[in-house]
Short mmCIF file of C-alpha atoms in Angstrom, two decimals:
data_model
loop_
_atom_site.label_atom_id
_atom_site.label_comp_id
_atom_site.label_asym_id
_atom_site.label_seq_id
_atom_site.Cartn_x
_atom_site.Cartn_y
_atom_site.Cartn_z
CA UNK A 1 0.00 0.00 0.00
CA UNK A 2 1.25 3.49 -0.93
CA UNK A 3 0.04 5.93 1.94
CA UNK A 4 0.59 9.60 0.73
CA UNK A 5 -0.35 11.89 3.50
CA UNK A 6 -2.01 14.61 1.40
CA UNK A 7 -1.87 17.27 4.61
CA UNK A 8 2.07 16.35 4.56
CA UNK A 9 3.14 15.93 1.14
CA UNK A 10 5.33 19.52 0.33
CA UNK A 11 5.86 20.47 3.77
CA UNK A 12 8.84 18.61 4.70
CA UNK A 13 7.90 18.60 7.78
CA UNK A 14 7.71 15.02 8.40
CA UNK A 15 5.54 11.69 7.21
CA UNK A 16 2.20 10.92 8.57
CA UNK A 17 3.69 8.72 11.79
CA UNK A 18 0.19 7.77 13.39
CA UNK A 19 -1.70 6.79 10.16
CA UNK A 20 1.33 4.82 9.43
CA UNK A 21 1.76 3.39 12.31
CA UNK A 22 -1.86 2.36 12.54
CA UNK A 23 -2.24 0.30 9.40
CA UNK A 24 1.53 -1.11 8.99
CA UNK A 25 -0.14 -2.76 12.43
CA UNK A 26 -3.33 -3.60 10.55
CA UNK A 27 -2.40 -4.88 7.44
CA UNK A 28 -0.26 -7.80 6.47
CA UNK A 29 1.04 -6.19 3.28
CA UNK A 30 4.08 -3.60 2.91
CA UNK A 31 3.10 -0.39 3.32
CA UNK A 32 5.42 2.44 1.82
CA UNK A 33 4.85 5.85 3.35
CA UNK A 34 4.82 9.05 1.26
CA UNK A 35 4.97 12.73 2.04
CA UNK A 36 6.62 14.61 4.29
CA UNK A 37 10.28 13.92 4.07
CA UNK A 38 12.51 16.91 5.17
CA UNK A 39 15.08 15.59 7.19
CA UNK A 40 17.25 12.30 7.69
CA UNK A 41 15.22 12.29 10.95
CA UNK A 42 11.76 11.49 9.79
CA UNK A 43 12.86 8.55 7.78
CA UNK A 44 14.41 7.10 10.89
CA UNK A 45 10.67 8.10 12.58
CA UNK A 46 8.71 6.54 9.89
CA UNK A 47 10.19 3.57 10.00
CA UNK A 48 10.93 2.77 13.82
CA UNK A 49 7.43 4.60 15.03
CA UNK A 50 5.53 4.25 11.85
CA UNK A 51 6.70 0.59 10.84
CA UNK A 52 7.04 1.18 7.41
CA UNK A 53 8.11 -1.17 5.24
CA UNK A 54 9.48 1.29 3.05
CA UNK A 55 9.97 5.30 2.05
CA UNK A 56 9.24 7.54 -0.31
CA UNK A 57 10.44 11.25 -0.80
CA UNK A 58 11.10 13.19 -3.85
CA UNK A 59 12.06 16.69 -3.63
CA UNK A 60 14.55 16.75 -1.23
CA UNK A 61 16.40 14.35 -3.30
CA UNK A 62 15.51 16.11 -6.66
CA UNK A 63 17.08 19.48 -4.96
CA UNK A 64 19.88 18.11 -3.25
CA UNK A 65 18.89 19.00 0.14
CA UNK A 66 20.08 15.03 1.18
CA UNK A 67 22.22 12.87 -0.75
CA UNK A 68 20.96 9.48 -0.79
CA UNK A 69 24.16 7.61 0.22
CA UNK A 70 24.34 10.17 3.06
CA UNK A 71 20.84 9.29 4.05
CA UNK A 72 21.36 5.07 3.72
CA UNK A 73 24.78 5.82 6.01
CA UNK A 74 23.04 7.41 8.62
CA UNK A 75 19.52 4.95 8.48
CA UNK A 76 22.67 2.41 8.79
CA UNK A 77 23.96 3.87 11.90
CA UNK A 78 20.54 4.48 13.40
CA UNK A 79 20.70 0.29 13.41
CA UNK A 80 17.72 0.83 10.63
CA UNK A 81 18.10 -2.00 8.03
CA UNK A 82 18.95 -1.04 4.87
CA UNK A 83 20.57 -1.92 1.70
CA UNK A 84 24.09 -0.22 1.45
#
């Protein structure tokens, strides 16, 4: 399942946590959460309090603001399983 958080999506100010949290506990398929992405932070939030199985951010990649080797490194560090 692709979750976009339409209230987050542009604001970089972080994924939808909760709502992600809720159904990644609900459902028995992946769910990939979209929206919100700003700062290496909220990927390591979305995926140790939102329990998603994946992560998906655009802009912030697009302009540079975080490499994504720099990001993979530090999910790495954060013990958050990833491929290197």
């Amino acid at each position: 399942i692709l979750l976009t958080s339409m209230n987050n999506d542009g604001t970089k100010a972080g994924f939808a946590v909760d709502i992600t949290s809720l159904l990644s506990n609900q459902l028995s398929v992946p769910v990939i959460a979209s929206g919100g992405a700003g700062t290496m932070q909220h990927f390591k939030e979305i995926f140790e309090e939102g329990n998603a199985d994946a992560a998906l951010a655009a802009s912030i990649f697009h302009y540079k603001e975080i490499g994504i080797p720099a990001l993979k490194t530090y999910l790495s560090a954060e013990k958050i399983s990833i491929r290197l």
